[in-house]
XYZ file of C-alpha atoms in Angstrom:
514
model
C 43.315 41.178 -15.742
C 39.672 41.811 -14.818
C 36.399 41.064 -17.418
C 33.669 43.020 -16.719
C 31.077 40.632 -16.164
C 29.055 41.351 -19.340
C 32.079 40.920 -21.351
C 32.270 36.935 -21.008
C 28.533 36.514 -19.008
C 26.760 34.645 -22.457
C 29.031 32.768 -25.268
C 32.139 33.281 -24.318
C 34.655 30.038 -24.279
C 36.437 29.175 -21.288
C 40.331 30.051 -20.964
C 42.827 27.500 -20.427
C 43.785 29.756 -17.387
C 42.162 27.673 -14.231
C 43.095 30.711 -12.920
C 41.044 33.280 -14.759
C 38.282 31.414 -15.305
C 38.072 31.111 -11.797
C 38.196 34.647 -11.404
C 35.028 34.888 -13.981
C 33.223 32.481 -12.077
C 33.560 34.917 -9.036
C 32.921 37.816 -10.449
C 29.881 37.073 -12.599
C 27.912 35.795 -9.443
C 29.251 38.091 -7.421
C 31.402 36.794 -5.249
C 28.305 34.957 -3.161
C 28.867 33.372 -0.316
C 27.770 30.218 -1.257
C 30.559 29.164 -3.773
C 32.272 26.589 -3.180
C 35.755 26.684 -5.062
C 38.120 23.973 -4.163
C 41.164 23.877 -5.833
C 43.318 20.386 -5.671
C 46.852 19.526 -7.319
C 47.396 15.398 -8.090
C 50.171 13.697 -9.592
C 53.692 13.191 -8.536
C 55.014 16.775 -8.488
C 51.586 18.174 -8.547
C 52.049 19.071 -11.794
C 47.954 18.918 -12.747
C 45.839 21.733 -10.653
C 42.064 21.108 -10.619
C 39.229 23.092 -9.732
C 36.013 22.038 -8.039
C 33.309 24.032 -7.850
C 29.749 23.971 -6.741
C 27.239 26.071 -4.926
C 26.381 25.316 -1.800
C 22.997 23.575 -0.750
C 21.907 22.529 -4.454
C 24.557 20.070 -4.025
C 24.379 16.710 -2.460
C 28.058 17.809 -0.326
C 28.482 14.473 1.071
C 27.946 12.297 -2.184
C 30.211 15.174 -3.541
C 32.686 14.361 -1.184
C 32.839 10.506 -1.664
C 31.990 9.556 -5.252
C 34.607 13.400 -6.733
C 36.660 14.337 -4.271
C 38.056 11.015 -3.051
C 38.263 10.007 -6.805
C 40.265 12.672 -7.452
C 42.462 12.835 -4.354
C 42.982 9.310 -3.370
C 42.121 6.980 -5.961
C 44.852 8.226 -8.292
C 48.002 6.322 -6.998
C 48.351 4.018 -9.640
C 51.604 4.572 -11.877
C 49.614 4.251 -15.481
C 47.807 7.211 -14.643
C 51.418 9.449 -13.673
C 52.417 8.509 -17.861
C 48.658 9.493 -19.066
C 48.841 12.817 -16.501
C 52.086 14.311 -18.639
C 50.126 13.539 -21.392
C 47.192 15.344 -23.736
C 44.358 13.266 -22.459
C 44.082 14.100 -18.769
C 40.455 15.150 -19.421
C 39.427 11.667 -20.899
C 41.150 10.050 -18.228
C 39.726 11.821 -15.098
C 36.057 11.477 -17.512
C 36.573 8.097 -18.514
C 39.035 6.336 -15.766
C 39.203 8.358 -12.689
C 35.214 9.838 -11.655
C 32.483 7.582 -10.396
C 29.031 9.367 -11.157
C 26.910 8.454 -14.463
C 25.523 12.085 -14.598
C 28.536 13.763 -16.713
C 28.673 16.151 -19.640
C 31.424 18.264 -21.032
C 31.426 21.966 -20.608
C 32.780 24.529 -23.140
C 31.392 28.032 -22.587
C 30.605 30.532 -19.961
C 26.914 30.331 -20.544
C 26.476 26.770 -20.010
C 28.586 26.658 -17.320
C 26.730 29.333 -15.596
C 23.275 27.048 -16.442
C 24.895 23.871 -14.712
C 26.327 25.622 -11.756
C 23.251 27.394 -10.526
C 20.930 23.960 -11.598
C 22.971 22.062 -8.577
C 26.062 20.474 -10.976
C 29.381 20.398 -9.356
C 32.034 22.251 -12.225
C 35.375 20.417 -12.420
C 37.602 22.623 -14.841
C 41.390 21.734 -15.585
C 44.484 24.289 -15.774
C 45.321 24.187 -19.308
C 42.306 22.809 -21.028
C 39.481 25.061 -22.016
C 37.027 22.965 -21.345
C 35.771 20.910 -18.165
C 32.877 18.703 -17.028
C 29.385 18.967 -15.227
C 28.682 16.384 -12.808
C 25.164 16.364 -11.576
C 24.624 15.111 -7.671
C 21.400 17.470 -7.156
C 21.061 17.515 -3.345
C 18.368 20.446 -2.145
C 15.755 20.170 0.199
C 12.150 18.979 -1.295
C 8.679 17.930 0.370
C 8.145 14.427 0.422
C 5.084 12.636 -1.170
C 2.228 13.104 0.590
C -1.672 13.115 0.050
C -2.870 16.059 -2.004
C -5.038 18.691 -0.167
C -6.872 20.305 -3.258
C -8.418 16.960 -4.594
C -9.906 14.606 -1.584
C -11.571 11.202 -2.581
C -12.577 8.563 -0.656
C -11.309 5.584 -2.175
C -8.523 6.045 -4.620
C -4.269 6.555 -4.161
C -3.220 8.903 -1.589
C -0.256 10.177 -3.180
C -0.096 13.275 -4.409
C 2.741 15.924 -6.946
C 5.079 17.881 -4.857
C 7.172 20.756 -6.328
C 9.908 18.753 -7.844
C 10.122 18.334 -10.982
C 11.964 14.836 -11.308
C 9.197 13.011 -8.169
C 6.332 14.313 -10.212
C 7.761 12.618 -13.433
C 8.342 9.641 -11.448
C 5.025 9.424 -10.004
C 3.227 9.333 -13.285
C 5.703 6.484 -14.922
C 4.852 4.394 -11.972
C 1.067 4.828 -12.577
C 2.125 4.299 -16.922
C 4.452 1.789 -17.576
C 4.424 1.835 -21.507
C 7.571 2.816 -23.801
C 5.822 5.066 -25.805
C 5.146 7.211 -22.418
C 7.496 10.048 -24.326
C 9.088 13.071 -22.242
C 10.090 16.027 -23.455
C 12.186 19.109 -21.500
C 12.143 23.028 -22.162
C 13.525 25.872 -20.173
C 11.443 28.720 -20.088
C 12.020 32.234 -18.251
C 15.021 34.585 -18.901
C 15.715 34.786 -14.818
C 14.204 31.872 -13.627
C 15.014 29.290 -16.498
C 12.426 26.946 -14.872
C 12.416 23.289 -15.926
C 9.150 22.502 -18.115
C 8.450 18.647 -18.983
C 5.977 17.808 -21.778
C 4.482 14.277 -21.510
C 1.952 12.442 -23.542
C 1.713 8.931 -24.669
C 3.252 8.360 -28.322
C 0.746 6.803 -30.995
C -2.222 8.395 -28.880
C -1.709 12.232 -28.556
C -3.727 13.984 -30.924
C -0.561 15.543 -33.066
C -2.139 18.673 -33.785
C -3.048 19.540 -29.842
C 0.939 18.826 -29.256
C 2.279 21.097 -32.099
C -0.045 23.955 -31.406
C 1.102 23.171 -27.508
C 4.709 23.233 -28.567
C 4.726 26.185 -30.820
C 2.831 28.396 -27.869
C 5.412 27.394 -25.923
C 7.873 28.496 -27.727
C 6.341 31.755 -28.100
C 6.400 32.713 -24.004
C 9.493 35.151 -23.236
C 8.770 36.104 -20.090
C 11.600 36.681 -17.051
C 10.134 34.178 -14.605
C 7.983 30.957 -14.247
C 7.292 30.844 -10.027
C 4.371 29.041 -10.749
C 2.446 26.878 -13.244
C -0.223 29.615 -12.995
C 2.216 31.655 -15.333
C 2.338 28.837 -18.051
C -1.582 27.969 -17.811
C -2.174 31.912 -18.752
C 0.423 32.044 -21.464
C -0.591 29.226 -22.882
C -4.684 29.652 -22.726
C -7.012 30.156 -25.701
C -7.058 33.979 -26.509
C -10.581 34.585 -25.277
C -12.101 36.051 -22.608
C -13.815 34.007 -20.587
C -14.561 33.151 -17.019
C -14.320 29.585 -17.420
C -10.785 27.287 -17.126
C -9.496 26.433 -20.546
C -6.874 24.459 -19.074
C -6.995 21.459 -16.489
C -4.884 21.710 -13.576
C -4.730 18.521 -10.595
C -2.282 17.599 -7.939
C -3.132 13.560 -8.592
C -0.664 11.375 -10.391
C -4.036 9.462 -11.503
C -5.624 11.811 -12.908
C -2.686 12.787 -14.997
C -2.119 8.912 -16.188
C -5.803 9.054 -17.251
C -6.033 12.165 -19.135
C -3.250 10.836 -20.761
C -4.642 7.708 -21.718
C -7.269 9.854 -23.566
C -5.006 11.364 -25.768
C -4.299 14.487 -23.420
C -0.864 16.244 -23.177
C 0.559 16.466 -19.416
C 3.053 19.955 -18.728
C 4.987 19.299 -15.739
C 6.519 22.542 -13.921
C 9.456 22.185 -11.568
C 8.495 24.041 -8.056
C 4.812 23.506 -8.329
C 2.873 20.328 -7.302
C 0.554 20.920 -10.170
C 0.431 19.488 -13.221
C -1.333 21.100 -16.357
C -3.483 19.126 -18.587
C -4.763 20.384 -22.016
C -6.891 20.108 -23.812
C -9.440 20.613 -20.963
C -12.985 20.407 -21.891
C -16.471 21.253 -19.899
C -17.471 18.160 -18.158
C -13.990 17.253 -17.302
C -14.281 19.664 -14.443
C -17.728 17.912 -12.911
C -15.829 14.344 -13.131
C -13.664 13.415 -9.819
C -11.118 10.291 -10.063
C -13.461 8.849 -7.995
C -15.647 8.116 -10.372
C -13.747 5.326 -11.801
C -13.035 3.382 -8.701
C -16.904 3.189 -7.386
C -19.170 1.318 -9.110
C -20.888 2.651 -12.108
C -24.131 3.060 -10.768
C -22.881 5.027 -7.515
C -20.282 7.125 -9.691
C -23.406 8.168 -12.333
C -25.470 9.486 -9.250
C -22.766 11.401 -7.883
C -22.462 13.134 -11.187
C -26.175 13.965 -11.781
C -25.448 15.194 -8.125
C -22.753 17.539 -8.800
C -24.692 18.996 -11.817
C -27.554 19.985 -10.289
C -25.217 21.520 -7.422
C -23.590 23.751 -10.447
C -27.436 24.886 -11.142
C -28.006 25.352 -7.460
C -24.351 27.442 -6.961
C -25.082 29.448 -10.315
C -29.310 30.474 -9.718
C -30.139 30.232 -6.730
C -29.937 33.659 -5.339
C -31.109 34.582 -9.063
C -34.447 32.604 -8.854
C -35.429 33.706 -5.097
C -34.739 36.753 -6.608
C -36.417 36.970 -9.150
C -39.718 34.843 -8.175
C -40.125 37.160 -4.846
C -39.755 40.681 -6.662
C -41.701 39.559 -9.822
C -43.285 36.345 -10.025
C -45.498 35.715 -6.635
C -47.888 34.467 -8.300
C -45.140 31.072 -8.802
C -45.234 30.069 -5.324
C -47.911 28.453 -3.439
C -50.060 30.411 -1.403
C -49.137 29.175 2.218
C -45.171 29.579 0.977
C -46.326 33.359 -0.156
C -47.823 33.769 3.166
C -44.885 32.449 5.000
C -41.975 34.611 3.047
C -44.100 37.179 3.677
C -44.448 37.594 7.011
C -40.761 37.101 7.461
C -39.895 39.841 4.916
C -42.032 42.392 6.745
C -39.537 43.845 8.803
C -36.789 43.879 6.192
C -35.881 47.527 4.849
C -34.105 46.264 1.537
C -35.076 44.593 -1.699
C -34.899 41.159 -2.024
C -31.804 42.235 -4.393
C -29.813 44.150 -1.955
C -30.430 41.888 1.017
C -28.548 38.847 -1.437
C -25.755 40.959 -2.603
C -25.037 42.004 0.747
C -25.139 38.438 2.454
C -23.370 37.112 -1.063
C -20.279 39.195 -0.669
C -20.341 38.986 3.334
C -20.466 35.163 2.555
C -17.484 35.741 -0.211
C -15.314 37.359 2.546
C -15.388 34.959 5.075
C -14.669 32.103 2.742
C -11.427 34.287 1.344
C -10.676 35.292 5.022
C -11.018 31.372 5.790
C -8.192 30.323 3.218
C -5.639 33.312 3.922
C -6.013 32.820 8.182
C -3.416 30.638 9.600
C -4.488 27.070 9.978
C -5.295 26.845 13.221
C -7.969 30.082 13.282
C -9.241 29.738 9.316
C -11.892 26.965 9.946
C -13.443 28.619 12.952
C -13.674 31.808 11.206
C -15.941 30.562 8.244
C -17.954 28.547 9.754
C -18.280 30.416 13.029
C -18.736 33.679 10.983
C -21.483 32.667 8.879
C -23.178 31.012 11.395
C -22.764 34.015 13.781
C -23.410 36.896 10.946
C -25.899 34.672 9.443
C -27.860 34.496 12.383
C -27.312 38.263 13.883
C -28.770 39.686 10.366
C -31.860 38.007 11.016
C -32.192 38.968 14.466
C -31.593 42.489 13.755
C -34.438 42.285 10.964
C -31.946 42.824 8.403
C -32.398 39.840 6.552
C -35.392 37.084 6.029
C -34.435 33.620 7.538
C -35.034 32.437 3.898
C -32.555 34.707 2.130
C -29.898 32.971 5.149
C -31.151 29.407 3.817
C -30.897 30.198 0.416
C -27.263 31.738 0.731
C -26.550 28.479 2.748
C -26.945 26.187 0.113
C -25.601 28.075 -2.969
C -22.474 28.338 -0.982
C -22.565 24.643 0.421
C -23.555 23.526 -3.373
C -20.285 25.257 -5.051
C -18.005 23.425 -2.761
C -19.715 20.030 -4.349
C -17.784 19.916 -7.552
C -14.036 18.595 -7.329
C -12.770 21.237 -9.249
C -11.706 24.572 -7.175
C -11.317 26.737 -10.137
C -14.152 26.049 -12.024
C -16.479 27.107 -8.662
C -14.254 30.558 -8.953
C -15.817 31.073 -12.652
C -19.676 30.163 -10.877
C -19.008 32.537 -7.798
C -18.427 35.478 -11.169
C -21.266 34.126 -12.409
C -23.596 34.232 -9.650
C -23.820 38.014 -9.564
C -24.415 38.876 -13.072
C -27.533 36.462 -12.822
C -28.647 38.402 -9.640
C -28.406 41.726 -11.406
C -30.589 40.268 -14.052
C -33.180 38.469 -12.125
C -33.268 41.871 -9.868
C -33.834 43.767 -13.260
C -35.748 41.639 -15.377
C -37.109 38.435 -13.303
C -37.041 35.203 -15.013
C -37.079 36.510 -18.867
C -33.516 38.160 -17.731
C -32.266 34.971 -16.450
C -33.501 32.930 -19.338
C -31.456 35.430 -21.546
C -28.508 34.980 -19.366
C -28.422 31.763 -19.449
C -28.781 31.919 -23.732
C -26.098 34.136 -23.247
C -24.352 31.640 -21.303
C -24.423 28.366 -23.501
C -23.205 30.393 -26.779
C -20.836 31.583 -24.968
C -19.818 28.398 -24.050
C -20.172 26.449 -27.342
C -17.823 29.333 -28.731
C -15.121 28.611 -26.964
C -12.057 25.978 -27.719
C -9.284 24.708 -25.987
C -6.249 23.708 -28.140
C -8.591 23.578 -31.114
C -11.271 21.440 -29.367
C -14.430 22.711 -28.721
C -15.095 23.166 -25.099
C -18.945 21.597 -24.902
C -18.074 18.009 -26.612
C -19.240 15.852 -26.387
C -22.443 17.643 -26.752
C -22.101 20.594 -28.858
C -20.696 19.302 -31.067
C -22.217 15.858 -30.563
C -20.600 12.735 -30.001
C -23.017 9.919 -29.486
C -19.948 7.538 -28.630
C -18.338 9.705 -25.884
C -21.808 10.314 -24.400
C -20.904 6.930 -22.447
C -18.723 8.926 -20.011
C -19.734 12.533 -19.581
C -23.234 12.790 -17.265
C -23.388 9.175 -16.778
C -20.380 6.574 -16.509
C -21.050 3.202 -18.154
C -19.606 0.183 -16.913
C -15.963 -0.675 -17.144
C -16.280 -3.166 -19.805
C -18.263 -0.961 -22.062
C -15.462 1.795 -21.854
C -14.303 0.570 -24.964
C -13.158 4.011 -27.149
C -11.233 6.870 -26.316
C -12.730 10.010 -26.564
C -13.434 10.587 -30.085
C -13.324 14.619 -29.576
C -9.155 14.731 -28.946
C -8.260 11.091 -30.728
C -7.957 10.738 -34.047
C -5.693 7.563 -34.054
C -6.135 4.508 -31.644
C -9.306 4.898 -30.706
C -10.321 1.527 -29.537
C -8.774 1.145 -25.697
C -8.897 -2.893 -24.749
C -10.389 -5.396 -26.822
C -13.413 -6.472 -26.072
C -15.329 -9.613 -27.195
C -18.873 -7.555 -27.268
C -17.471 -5.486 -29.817
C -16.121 -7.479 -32.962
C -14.719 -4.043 -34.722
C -12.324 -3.353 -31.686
C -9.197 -4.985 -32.812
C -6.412 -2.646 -31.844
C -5.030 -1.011 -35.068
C -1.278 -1.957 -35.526
């Protein structure tokens, strides 16, 4: 008797046939050839058949072998178990008595069954029950730990997420010991039913950021997850904006210390990054770094990478727009100087940038996508090469080169890559304007810029605190970093409970609330 496979694919119960539920099994995925059905008879006349089945390679076959098969095939001699096999409860015996793995659930329908088998369980049904168990021995390939390649410090832990789900858990309860470190599971895509872990610390998360997190989740029906890409765009603010409303990092640190500040990690099996919301402005100027140098050294880096944001943003803008419009800004040797280098050169200041901009813009893309071995020596041979043929050819002032040089060398400063993807956007509309207008069109660019900025929110936070709105108390860790021991509060723009982190003996009110 043959099911179509849509007759019994979702709720339907299993049969007591071991037989024709076997036969769904099949048929439903097809027949692949990486089922593994086993079928085994035990007791003294072989009166109880069993099925095993599994697919191959998300299975760990040898632990399979030892810890289900032997149970089943060898350890079963004993003459209480022949009176308990004639009997109603085989299944509680062979559950209870008879396998040795922790990792067991019972299984009553098609649709769960399908779930388990194609997660990497092992399916042991029984002829004559309509039910059976999952056993879960996971056993696929998976990278091992190793240091990440996006986020590169000097001092600080090495180890870095891969794309399983269960290490990347692991690696941030090693870093947060605490039993209010609370973990919470989803399954999200109709095809891909990826595995999605929530994580935040209980009695600090900001409620409100989780249920709004929660409920957005809950609203994504899409077919696949590959990536946690997919999530961090389903999930996003509805605006449109250029800049990263959600924080992504491939450092178990910087996970543990967002949340420490009340931040809510998503974990997503088969990447090795982890999401982080809400994510606010100067989060993506601050490295982990910063908290293992000394205070002093870890403020100057910070002024440093702010004025390389400037630098990566209006550079190109302000030669622009100060060599078309406003000569009378430079001093008159400079003038003199840019001047005789620009006589040759056919173009506008503003087409002579745009061009070496976007030659600059493919190299670095043709840099990342190149194999290994060839990507280095094509940016930095390239620009060096094109850089230095343009002026040759009197195509291009030296200083145009120079300037180019350092916008580009000032957008790698910052440690986050996908905020220096919203500046490279950036970079042209300001060119346009300083080309159009000189300096009054980037001044109104840059207006432009900041409301646009103080408008936006992620998860209900504004994205400028602590400084629009302002927070005098958070203003101890944003451009500058205080000392340790004055690190005292969390920050007051996502906490609203638990503020106080340690106490401290400088600060009489910082008694930890109960």
């Amino acid at each position: 008797m043959h099911h179509s496979s849509q007759h019994f694919d979702q709720h339907m119960n299993l049969h007591t046939s071991l037989k024709q539920n076997i036969q769904n099994i099949k048929e439903t995925l097809g027949d692949s050839s990486d089922i593994v059905i086993r079928n085994i008879k035990i007791g003294e006349n072989e009166c109880v058949e069993i099925g095993v089945v599994y697919i191959k390679g998300l299975v760990d076959t040898e632990a399979a072998q030892n810890f289900i098969m032997e149970s089943l095939m060898l350890d079963i001699k004993g003459t209480t178990l022949e009176s308990l096999l004639s009997s109603k409860c085989i299944l509680e015996t062979i559950k209870n008595s008879i396998l040795t793995v922790t990792d067991i659930k019972d299984v009553q329908d098609f649709e769960m069954l399908f779930d388990k088998i194609l997660s990497g369980y092992i399916i042991i049904l029984v002829n004559g029950f309509a039910q059976g168990f999952t056993v879960g021995l996971p056993g696929y390939e998976k990278r091992n730990v190793s240091e990440p390649s996006s986020e590169g410090v000097v001092r600080g832990p090495r180890e870095g997420f891969t794309e399983s789900l269960h290490t990347n858990i692991t690696l941030i309860r090693r870093k947060i010991k605490h039993p209010h470190l609370w973990l919470e599971s989803k399954k999200i895509g109709r095809m891909t039913k990826t595995d999605i872990a929530i994580m935040y610390i209980h009695g600090i998360v900001n409620e409100d950021i989780l249920k709004e997190l929660k409920s957005r989740l809950d609203k994504i029906d899409v077919d696949s997850i590959l990536e946690g890409g997919y999530i961090e765009e389903l999930i996003q603010d509805e605006t449109y904006t250029p800049f990263p409303t959600v924080y992504h990092t491939e450092r178990p640190d910087v996970v543990a210390a967002a949340l420490l500040e009340g931040r809510v990690a998503i974990i997503i099996d088969g990447t090795p990054f982890v999401l982080v919301v809400p994510a606010l402005f100067s989060q993506f100027y601050q490295s982990a770094e910063d908290y293992y140098q000394r205070a002093d050294f870890a403020t100057c880096m910070r002024f440093l990478r702010i004025l390389s944001f400037f630098i990566a943003l209006l550079a190109p803008s302000l030669y622009i727009a100060i060599t078309t419009y406003h000569q009378e800004m430079l001093p008159t040797p400079l003038l003199y100087s840019l001047a005789a280098q620009r006589e040759g050169v056919p173009f506008p200041a503003f087409i002579e940038a745009l061009s070496m901009e976007i030659t600059l813009e493919i190299l670095r893309e043709a840099g990342i996508r190149m194999p290994t071995a060839v990507g280095s020596a094509v940016s930095i041979v390239g620009a060096l090469v094109v850089g230095q043929a343009a002026v040759e050819a009197g195509l291009v002032a030296p200083a145009m080169v120079i300037v180019v040089s350092i916008t580009a060398i000032a957008s790698f400063a910052f440690s986050s890559f996908h905020m220096a993807i919203s500046i490279r956007m950036l970079r042209f509309v300001f060119m346009l304007l300083a080309a159009s207008l000189g300096l009054f069109g980037i001044t109104v660019g840059i207006i432009a810029l900041v409301l646009h900025l103080c408008r936006l929110q992620s998860f209900g936070v504004p994205y400028m605190s602590p400084f629009a709105p302002l927070l005098l108390s958070d203003q101890k860790d944003t451009l500058i970093r205080v000392p340790q021991n004055m690190l005292v509060s969390r920050p007051q723009s996502i906490v609203h409970k638990n503020k106080i982190r340690k106490q401290s003996p400088d600060y009489p009110d910082s008694k930890q609330p109960e």
